[in-house]
mmCIF file of C-alpha atoms in Angstrom:
data_model
loop_
_atom_site.group_PDB
_atom_site.id
_atom_site.type_symbol
_atom_site.label_atom_id
_atom_site.label_comp_id
_atom_site.label_asym_id
_atom_site.label_seq_id
_atom_site.Cartn_x
_atom_site.Cartn_y
_atom_site.Cartn_z
ATOM 1 C CA MET J 148 23.197 -57.250 39.422
ATOM 2 C CA LYS J 149 25.730 -54.535 38.563
ATOM 3 C CA ALA J 150 24.400 -54.338 34.997
ATOM 4 C CA LEU J 151 20.852 -53.912 36.283
ATOM 5 C CA LEU J 152 21.963 -51.190 38.684
ATOM 6 C CA ILE J 153 23.901 -49.356 35.955
ATOM 7 C CA THR J 154 20.940 -49.617 33.566
ATOM 8 C CA LEU J 155 18.599 -48.307 36.247
ATOM 9 C CA VAL J 156 20.852 -45.320 37.038
ATOM 10 C CA ILE J 157 21.273 -44.444 33.349
ATOM 11 C CA GLY J 158 17.533 -44.816 32.806
ATOM 12 C CA LEU J 159 16.711 -42.506 35.695
ATOM 13 C CA ALA J 160 19.242 -39.946 34.483
ATOM 14 C CA THR J 161 17.918 -39.822 30.912
ATOM 15 C CA SER J 162 14.185 -40.346 31.437
ATOM 16 C CA PRO J 163 13.366 -36.789 32.626
ATOM 17 C CA LEU J 164 14.863 -35.417 29.432
ATOM 18 C CA ALA J 165 12.875 -37.837 27.306
ATOM 19 C CA LEU J 166 9.664 -37.215 29.216
ATOM 20 C CA ALA J 167 10.047 -33.439 29.412
ATOM 21 C CA GLU J 168 7.318 -31.462 27.740
ATOM 22 C CA LYS J 169 8.433 -30.294 24.335
ATOM 23 C CA PRO J 170 6.998 -27.440 22.303
ATOM 24 C CA ASN J 171 4.883 -28.077 19.215
ATOM 25 C CA TRP J 172 7.688 -27.044 16.908
ATOM 26 C CA ALA J 173 10.261 -29.459 18.381
ATOM 27 C CA GLY J 174 11.915 -31.533 15.676
ATOM 28 C CA GLU J 175 10.704 -29.301 12.843
ATOM 29 C CA GLY J 176 13.773 -27.131 12.423
ATOM 30 C CA LYS J 177 14.402 -23.631 13.695
ATOM 31 C CA PRO J 178 11.269 -22.110 15.281
ATOM 32 C CA SER J 179 10.046 -18.588 14.749
ATOM 33 C CA LYS J 180 10.653 -15.971 17.416
ATOM 34 C CA GLU J 181 6.942 -15.889 18.251
ATOM 35 C CA ALA J 182 6.851 -19.668 18.767
ATOM 36 C CA VAL J 183 9.799 -19.516 21.165
ATOM 37 C CA GLU J 184 8.225 -16.635 23.107
ATOM 38 C CA GLN J 185 4.893 -18.437 23.296
ATOM 39 C CA HIS J 186 6.559 -21.607 24.574
ATOM 40 C CA ALA J 187 8.522 -19.641 27.186
ATOM 41 C CA GLU J 188 5.287 -17.975 28.345
ATOM 42 C CA GLU J 189 3.524 -21.344 28.627
ATOM 43 C CA MET J 190 6.377 -22.808 30.652
ATOM 44 C CA MET J 191 6.441 -19.740 32.905
ATOM 45 C CA GLN J 192 2.713 -20.101 33.579
ATOM 46 C CA LYS J 193 3.092 -23.767 34.471
ATOM 47 C CA HIS J 194 5.966 -23.130 36.841
ATOM 48 C CA CYS J 195 4.515 -20.025 38.444
ATOM 49 C CA ASP J 196 2.078 -20.556 41.227
ATOM 50 C CA LYS J 197 -0.599 -17.871 41.328
ATOM 51 C CA LYS J 198 0.166 -17.286 44.993
ATOM 52 C CA ASP J 199 3.863 -16.776 44.344
ATOM 53 C CA LYS J 200 4.239 -12.986 44.416
ATOM 54 C CA GLU J 201 7.849 -12.956 43.253
ATOM 55 C CA CYS J 202 7.006 -14.984 40.187
ATOM 56 C CA LEU J 203 4.012 -12.780 39.443
ATOM 57 C CA LYS J 204 6.138 -9.645 39.748
ATOM 58 C CA LYS J 205 8.690 -11.137 37.386
ATOM 59 C CA ARG J 206 5.982 -11.996 34.850
ATOM 60 C CA GLU J 207 4.452 -8.517 35.116
ATOM 61 C CA LYS J 208 7.859 -6.927 34.636
ATOM 62 C CA GLU J 209 8.524 -9.068 31.560
ATOM 63 C CA GLN J 210 5.095 -8.237 30.147
ATOM 64 C CA LYS J 211 5.639 -4.504 30.708
ATOM 65 C CA GLN J 212 9.043 -4.723 29.042
ATOM 66 C CA ALA J 213 7.566 -6.602 26.091
ATOM 67 C CA ALA J 214 4.759 -4.051 25.767
ATOM 68 C CA LYS J 215 7.269 -1.206 25.941
ATOM 69 C CA GLU J 216 9.429 -2.780 23.223
ATOM 70 C CA LYS J 217 6.362 -3.401 21.092
ATOM 71 C CA GLY J 218 5.305 0.235 21.515
ATOM 72 C CA LYS J 219 8.761 1.449 20.520
ATOM 73 C CA LYS J 220 8.749 -0.826 17.499
ATOM 74 C CA GLU J 221 5.299 0.388 16.433
ATOM 75 C CA GLU J 222 6.355 4.006 16.928
ATOM 76 C CA LYS J 223 9.461 3.426 14.840
ATOM 77 C CA MET J 224 7.383 1.830 12.086
ATOM 78 C CA ALA J 225 4.914 4.735 12.209
ATOM 79 C CA MET J 226 7.767 7.235 11.899
ATOM 80 C CA LYS J 227 9.198 5.301 8.970
ATOM 81 C CA GLU J 228 5.784 5.212 7.284
ATOM 82 C CA GLN J 229 5.336 8.957 7.877
ATOM 83 C CA LYS J 230 8.740 9.661 6.324
ATOM 84 C CA MET J 231 7.793 7.579 3.296
ATOM 85 C CA GLN J 232 4.502 9.445 2.923
ATOM 86 C CA ASP J 233 6.241 12.817 3.263
ATOM 87 C CA LYS J 234 8.809 11.772 0.691
ATOM 88 C CA GLU J 235 6.104 10.655 -1.738
ATOM 89 C CA ALA J 236 4.162 13.900 -1.224
ATOM 90 C CA ARG J 237 7.296 15.972 -1.860
ATOM 91 C CA LYS J 238 8.115 13.890 -4.913
ATOM 92 C CA GLN J 239 4.599 14.411 -6.291
ATOM 93 C CA ALA J 240 4.745 18.159 -5.613
ATOM 94 C CA LEU J 241 8.077 18.441 -7.427
ATOM 95 C CA LYS J 242 6.700 16.496 -10.406
ATOM 96 C CA GLU J 243 3.702 18.829 -10.577
ATOM 97 C CA LYS J 244 5.942 21.889 -10.352
ATOM 98 C CA LYS J 245 8.187 20.514 -13.093
ATOM 99 C CA GLN J 246 5.187 19.900 -15.339
ATOM 100 C CA ALA J 247 3.853 23.404 -14.669
ATOM 101 C CA LEU J 248 7.230 24.928 -15.577
ATOM 102 C CA LYS J 249 7.380 22.796 -18.709
ATOM 103 C CA ASP J 250 3.911 23.962 -19.747
ATOM 104 C CA GLN J 251 4.854 27.569 -19.016
ATOM 105 C CA ARG J 252 8.030 27.228 -21.080
ATOM 106 C CA GLU J 253 6.051 25.814 -24.021
ATOM 107 C CA LYS J 254 3.565 28.655 -23.743
ATOM 108 C CA LEU J 255 6.382 31.239 -23.735
ATOM 109 C CA GLU J 256 8.023 29.573 -26.743
ATOM 110 C CA MET J 257 4.719 29.732 -28.612
ATOM 111 C CA GLU J 258 4.371 33.435 -27.751
ATOM 112 C CA GLU J 259 7.945 34.031 -28.874
ATOM 113 C CA GLU J 260 7.233 32.352 -32.220
ATOM 114 C CA LYS J 261 4.077 34.412 -32.586
ATOM 115 C CA ILE J 262 5.975 37.651 -31.892
ATOM 116 C CA GLU J 263 8.729 36.694 -34.348
ATOM 117 C CA LYS J 264 6.111 35.952 -36.978
ATOM 118 C CA GLU J 265 4.477 39.355 -36.412
ATOM 119 C CA LEU J 266 7.865 41.072 -36.619
ATOM 120 C CA LYS J 267 8.582 39.366 -39.936
ATOM 121 C CA GLU J 268 5.217 40.424 -41.278
ATOM 122 C CA LEU J 269 5.810 44.014 -40.176
ATOM 123 C CA GLU J 270 9.272 44.038 -41.742
ATOM 124 C CA GLU J 271 7.864 42.643 -44.988
ATOM 125 C CA ASP J 272 5.155 45.319 -44.981
ATOM 126 C CA ASP J 273 7.810 48.018 -44.542
ATOM 127 C CA GLU J 274 9.648 46.850 -47.637
#
């Protein structure tokens, strides 16, 4: 009789854990952040009664906070992308300027050679 009573008590203590609803990813290793958030949202919806104003306020507050964080994250990513684009544009402009200066230098060197050649010819004519 004692063994039956002990078995019954242990069974009642452990059965809710065994029968508890588990997420889809249970037993498959570490879940992604999105999977954990989705599971938490599903559990919140099951436990919240639509008439329960306090629970609804809590859910709305959490949703607003999540939206705010998402907005900040998107803004940060947009700023990072803008910086990258500005950097690339500046890099391209500097490359173009460098090439233009290189071309100008070559042109001036050619003119210098031409002038030197003319000077030599004039000096040879004088002799």
